[in-house]
């Protein structure tokens, strides 16, 4: 059993830990962040329930990899959220996807690729590349329902 203990002294930067110690390794690392959005759509050239206008609460999971900066960070989770809010979610949340996305059948398989492209594009913008940490999208997973998802992976794109 472990005893509960109140920390008596907070570690101080410059005294207890140096700037050279902040970056523990030099390996590529992946962080992940997820978001949800609600949207309506319908499918074309499809016989079944999804041919009718309907909606989903979608969940998107991003895997983004890169190298650490001098502080030991690859990317701030807040920066991922900012990209999501400014560059991607505006086309998706509480939208009619057939209208706001490029011309496509709004299947999870098509939408997940579009989301992958948008995140890649945002990560390659000058303000994100300043750290030059090699940040890139490794995967995007799009849940259409809690048990059904489509996924796009960098390795599949590079091997084709």
PDB file of C-alpha atoms in Angstrom:
ATOM      1  CA  UNK A   1       0.000   0.000   0.000  1.00  0.00           C
ATOM      2  CA  UNK A   2       1.217   3.483  -0.855  1.00  0.00           C
ATOM      3  CA  UNK A   3       0.959   6.302   1.607  1.00  0.00           C
ATOM      4  CA  UNK A   4      -0.584   9.585   0.555  1.00  0.00           C
ATOM      5  CA  UNK A   5       1.926  12.412   0.700  1.00  0.00           C
ATOM      6  CA  UNK A   6       1.615  16.154   0.209  1.00  0.00           C
ATOM      7  CA  UNK A   7       4.432  17.589  -1.837  1.00  0.00           C
ATOM      8  CA  UNK A   8       6.475  19.881   0.369  1.00  0.00           C
ATOM      9  CA  UNK A   9       8.588  21.624  -2.261  1.00  0.00           C
ATOM     10  CA  UNK A  10       7.721  22.150  -5.916  1.00  0.00           C
ATOM     11  CA  UNK A  11      10.530  21.484  -8.332  1.00  0.00           C
ATOM     12  CA  UNK A  12      11.974  24.787  -9.615  1.00  0.00           C
ATOM     13  CA  UNK A  13      13.242  25.306 -13.131  1.00  0.00           C
ATOM     14  CA  UNK A  14      16.874  26.401 -13.078  1.00  0.00           C
ATOM     15  CA  UNK A  15      17.446  25.054  -9.581  1.00  0.00           C
ATOM     16  CA  UNK A  16      16.146  21.494  -9.403  1.00  0.00           C
ATOM     17  CA  UNK A  17      16.028  20.827 -13.146  1.00  0.00           C
ATOM     18  CA  UNK A  18      18.040  22.436 -15.936  1.00  0.00           C
ATOM     19  CA  UNK A  19      16.947  23.315 -19.457  1.00  0.00           C
ATOM     20  CA  UNK A  20      19.145  20.499 -20.801  1.00  0.00           C
ATOM     21  CA  UNK A  21      17.121  17.982 -18.774  1.00  0.00           C
ATOM     22  CA  UNK A  22      13.701  18.972 -20.127  1.00  0.00           C
ATOM     23  CA  UNK A  23      14.109  16.999 -23.354  1.00  0.00           C
ATOM     24  CA  UNK A  24      14.465  13.400 -22.188  1.00  0.00           C
ATOM     25  CA  UNK A  25      14.852  11.775 -25.640  1.00  0.00           C
ATOM     26  CA  UNK A  26      15.308  12.430 -29.369  1.00  0.00           C
ATOM     27  CA  UNK A  27      12.803   9.906 -30.759  1.00  0.00           C
ATOM     28  CA  UNK A  28       9.657  10.516 -32.798  1.00  0.00           C
ATOM     29  CA  UNK A  29       6.610  10.423 -30.540  1.00  0.00           C
ATOM     30  CA  UNK A  30       2.885  10.437 -31.266  1.00  0.00           C
ATOM     31  CA  UNK A  31       0.204  12.323 -29.386  1.00  0.00           C
ATOM     32  CA  UNK A  32      -3.505  11.797 -29.828  1.00  0.00           C
ATOM     33  CA  UNK A  33      -6.514  14.049 -29.394  1.00  0.00           C
ATOM     34  CA  UNK A  34     -10.201  13.446 -30.032  1.00  0.00           C
ATOM     35  CA  UNK A  35     -13.170  15.633 -30.839  1.00  0.00           C
ATOM     36  CA  UNK A  36     -16.883  15.181 -31.481  1.00  0.00           C
ATOM     37  CA  UNK A  37     -19.283  16.906 -33.834  1.00  0.00           C
ATOM     38  CA  UNK A  38     -22.907  16.533 -34.866  1.00  0.00           C
ATOM     39  CA  UNK A  39     -23.855  16.600 -38.530  1.00  0.00           C
ATOM     40  CA  UNK A  40     -26.466  15.511 -41.047  1.00  0.00           C
ATOM     41  CA  UNK A  41     -25.921  13.805 -44.390  1.00  0.00           C
ATOM     42  CA  UNK A  42     -27.321  11.263 -46.798  1.00  0.00           C
ATOM     43  CA  UNK A  43     -25.722   8.895 -49.271  1.00  0.00           C
ATOM     44  CA  UNK A  44     -26.121   8.828 -53.033  1.00  0.00           C
ATOM     45  CA  UNK A  45     -26.344   5.649 -55.149  1.00  0.00           C
ATOM     46  CA  UNK A  46     -27.111   3.668 -52.012  1.00  0.00           C
ATOM     47  CA  UNK A  47     -30.125   1.533 -51.178  1.00  0.00           C
ATOM     48  CA  UNK A  48     -30.736   1.484 -47.458  1.00  0.00           C
ATOM     49  CA  UNK A  49     -31.501   3.704 -44.476  1.00  0.00           C
ATOM     50  CA  UNK A  50     -28.594   6.028 -45.186  1.00  0.00           C
ATOM     51  CA  UNK A  51     -30.093   7.165 -48.481  1.00  0.00           C
ATOM     52  CA  UNK A  52     -32.428   9.331 -46.362  1.00  0.00           C
ATOM     53  CA  UNK A  53     -31.326  12.497 -44.610  1.00  0.00           C
ATOM     54  CA  UNK A  54     -30.138  11.588 -41.102  1.00  0.00           C
ATOM     55  CA  UNK A  55     -27.589  12.646 -38.507  1.00  0.00           C
ATOM     56  CA  UNK A  56     -24.769  11.317 -36.384  1.00  0.00           C
ATOM     57  CA  UNK A  57     -22.689  12.351 -33.431  1.00  0.00           C
ATOM     58  CA  UNK A  58     -19.286  11.687 -34.940  1.00  0.00           C
ATOM     59  CA  UNK A  59     -16.034  11.230 -33.033  1.00  0.00           C
ATOM     60  CA  UNK A  60     -12.673  12.037 -34.629  1.00  0.00           C
ATOM     61  CA  UNK A  61      -9.375  10.758 -33.215  1.00  0.00           C
ATOM     62  CA  UNK A  62      -6.098  12.217 -34.482  1.00  0.00           C
ATOM     63  CA  UNK A  63      -2.653  10.672 -34.100  1.00  0.00           C
ATOM     64  CA  UNK A  64       0.059  13.259 -34.763  1.00  0.00           C
ATOM     65  CA  UNK A  65       3.760  12.494 -34.520  1.00  0.00           C
ATOM     66  CA  UNK A  66       6.937  14.522 -34.484  1.00  0.00           C
ATOM     67  CA  UNK A  67      10.087  15.317 -32.543  1.00  0.00           C
ATOM     68  CA  UNK A  68      10.385  17.098 -29.225  1.00  0.00           C
ATOM     69  CA  UNK A  69      11.401  20.709 -28.863  1.00  0.00           C
ATOM     70  CA  UNK A  70      13.865  21.839 -26.175  1.00  0.00           C
ATOM     71  CA  UNK A  71      11.058  21.828 -23.590  1.00  0.00           C
ATOM     72  CA  UNK A  72      10.187  18.177 -24.236  1.00  0.00           C
ATOM     73  CA  UNK A  73       6.994  18.998 -26.176  1.00  0.00           C
ATOM     74  CA  UNK A  74       6.148  17.807 -29.657  1.00  0.00           C
ATOM     75  CA  UNK A  75       2.964  19.858 -30.107  1.00  0.00           C
ATOM     76  CA  UNK A  76       0.695  21.590 -27.659  1.00  0.00           C
ATOM     77  CA  UNK A  77      -2.710  19.905 -27.360  1.00  0.00           C
ATOM     78  CA  UNK A  78      -4.151  23.423 -27.488  1.00  0.00           C
ATOM     79  CA  UNK A  79      -2.628  23.925 -30.955  1.00  0.00           C
ATOM     80  CA  UNK A  80      -4.327  20.746 -32.183  1.00  0.00           C
ATOM     81  CA  UNK A  81      -7.602  22.058 -30.777  1.00  0.00           C
ATOM     82  CA  UNK A  82      -7.065  25.426 -32.482  1.00  0.00           C
ATOM     83  CA  UNK A  83      -6.541  23.715 -35.859  1.00  0.00           C
ATOM     84  CA  UNK A  84      -9.647  21.606 -35.277  1.00  0.00           C
ATOM     85  CA  UNK A  85     -11.776  24.640 -34.402  1.00  0.00           C
ATOM     86  CA  UNK A  86     -10.474  27.005 -37.108  1.00  0.00           C
ATOM     87  CA  UNK A  87      -9.747  24.744 -40.066  1.00  0.00           C
ATOM     88  CA  UNK A  88     -11.897  21.619 -39.809  1.00  0.00           C
ATOM     89  CA  UNK A  89     -14.839  21.760 -37.416  1.00  0.00           C
ATOM     90  CA  UNK A  90     -16.346  24.806 -39.168  1.00  0.00           C
ATOM     91  CA  UNK A  91     -17.183  22.559 -42.133  1.00  0.00           C
ATOM     92  CA  UNK A  92     -18.592  19.744 -40.015  1.00  0.00           C
ATOM     93  CA  UNK A  93     -20.319  20.651 -36.765  1.00  0.00           C
ATOM     94  CA  UNK A  94     -24.088  21.134 -37.067  1.00  0.00           C
ATOM     95  CA  UNK A  95     -23.762  21.134 -40.849  1.00  0.00           C
ATOM     96  CA  UNK A  96     -25.337  19.357 -43.781  1.00  0.00           C
ATOM     97  CA  UNK A  97     -22.187  17.564 -44.965  1.00  0.00           C
ATOM     98  CA  UNK A  98     -23.427  17.077 -48.525  1.00  0.00           C
ATOM     99  CA  UNK A  99     -23.385  20.863 -48.804  1.00  0.00           C
ATOM    100  CA  UNK A 100     -20.261  21.900 -46.858  1.00  0.00           C
ATOM    101  CA  UNK A 101     -17.750  19.262 -47.984  1.00  0.00           C
ATOM    102  CA  UNK A 102     -16.286  19.037 -51.495  1.00  0.00           C
ATOM    103  CA  UNK A 103     -18.443  17.102 -53.977  1.00  0.00           C
ATOM    104  CA  UNK A 104     -18.316  13.500 -52.736  1.00  0.00           C
ATOM    105  CA  UNK A 105     -20.557  10.819 -51.361  1.00  0.00           C
ATOM    106  CA  UNK A 106     -20.452  11.640 -47.656  1.00  0.00           C
ATOM    107  CA  UNK A 107     -19.420   8.181 -46.501  1.00  0.00           C
ATOM    108  CA  UNK A 108     -17.211   7.834 -43.435  1.00  0.00           C
ATOM    109  CA  UNK A 109     -14.518   6.511 -45.794  1.00  0.00           C
ATOM    110  CA  UNK A 110     -14.525   9.730 -47.851  1.00  0.00           C
ATOM    111  CA  UNK A 111     -14.902  12.093 -44.902  1.00  0.00           C
ATOM    112  CA  UNK A 112     -11.996  10.576 -42.933  1.00  0.00           C
ATOM    113  CA  UNK A 113      -9.658  11.178 -45.885  1.00  0.00           C
ATOM    114  CA  UNK A 114     -10.833  14.795 -46.192  1.00  0.00           C
ATOM    115  CA  UNK A 115     -10.195  15.348 -42.455  1.00  0.00           C
ATOM    116  CA  UNK A 116      -6.710  13.787 -42.811  1.00  0.00           C
ATOM    117  CA  UNK A 117      -5.924  16.189 -45.665  1.00  0.00           C
ATOM    118  CA  UNK A 118      -7.155  19.246 -43.756  1.00  0.00           C
ATOM    119  CA  UNK A 119      -5.055  18.440 -40.662  1.00  0.00           C
ATOM    120  CA  UNK A 120      -1.968  17.742 -42.793  1.00  0.00           C
ATOM    121  CA  UNK A 121      -2.476  21.044 -44.601  1.00  0.00           C
ATOM    122  CA  UNK A 122      -2.811  22.947 -41.310  1.00  0.00           C
ATOM    123  CA  UNK A 123       0.324  21.331 -39.828  1.00  0.00           C
ATOM    124  CA  UNK A 124       2.330  22.345 -42.898  1.00  0.00           C
ATOM    125  CA  UNK A 125       1.423  26.049 -42.590  1.00  0.00           C
ATOM    126  CA  UNK A 126       4.285  28.376 -41.724  1.00  0.00           C
ATOM    127  CA  UNK A 127       3.088  29.174 -38.194  1.00  0.00           C
ATOM    128  CA  UNK A 128       3.012  25.454 -37.309  1.00  0.00           C
ATOM    129  CA  UNK A 129       6.346  24.644 -38.969  1.00  0.00           C
ATOM    130  CA  UNK A 130       8.303  27.234 -36.958  1.00  0.00           C
ATOM    131  CA  UNK A 131       9.402  24.570 -34.508  1.00  0.00           C
ATOM    132  CA  UNK A 132      10.414  22.359 -37.470  1.00  0.00           C
ATOM    133  CA  UNK A 133       9.623  19.266 -35.423  1.00  0.00           C
ATOM    134  CA  UNK A 134       8.481  17.115 -38.335  1.00  0.00           C
ATOM    135  CA  UNK A 135       4.862  17.119 -37.129  1.00  0.00           C
ATOM    136  CA  UNK A 136       2.687  14.960 -39.353  1.00  0.00           C
ATOM    137  CA  UNK A 137      -0.614  13.138 -39.220  1.00  0.00           C
ATOM    138  CA  UNK A 138      -0.116   9.414 -38.634  1.00  0.00           C
ATOM    139  CA  UNK A 139      -3.786   8.467 -38.560  1.00  0.00           C
ATOM    140  CA  UNK A 140      -7.301   9.810 -38.373  1.00  0.00           C
ATOM    141  CA  UNK A 141     -10.136   7.627 -37.109  1.00  0.00           C
ATOM    142  CA  UNK A 142     -13.718   8.761 -37.701  1.00  0.00           C
ATOM    143  CA  UNK A 143     -16.460   7.096 -35.677  1.00  0.00           C
ATOM    144  CA  UNK A 144     -19.866   7.400 -37.305  1.00  0.00           C
ATOM    145  CA  UNK A 145     -21.445   5.461 -34.435  1.00  0.00           C
ATOM    146  CA  UNK A 146     -19.875   4.244 -31.179  1.00  0.00           C
ATOM    147  CA  UNK A 147     -19.078   0.878 -32.820  1.00  0.00           C
ATOM    148  CA  UNK A 148     -18.411   1.833 -36.481  1.00  0.00           C
ATOM    149  CA  UNK A 149     -15.460   3.803 -37.787  1.00  0.00           C
ATOM    150  CA  UNK A 150     -13.342   4.498 -40.850  1.00  0.00           C
ATOM    151  CA  UNK A 151      -9.615   5.132 -40.598  1.00  0.00           C
ATOM    152  CA  UNK A 152      -6.915   6.724 -42.720  1.00  0.00           C
ATOM    153  CA  UNK A 153      -3.236   5.984 -42.036  1.00  0.00           C
ATOM    154  CA  UNK A 154      -0.127   7.691 -43.363  1.00  0.00           C
ATOM    155  CA  UNK A 155       1.579   4.364 -44.078  1.00  0.00           C
ATOM    156  CA  UNK A 156      -1.232   3.337 -46.429  1.00  0.00           C
ATOM    157  CA  UNK A 157      -0.907   6.573 -48.386  1.00  0.00           C
ATOM    158  CA  UNK A 158       2.881   6.292 -48.639  1.00  0.00           C
ATOM    159  CA  UNK A 159       2.776   2.671 -49.857  1.00  0.00           C
ATOM    160  CA  UNK A 160       0.412   3.325 -52.764  1.00  0.00           C
TER     161      UNK A 160
END
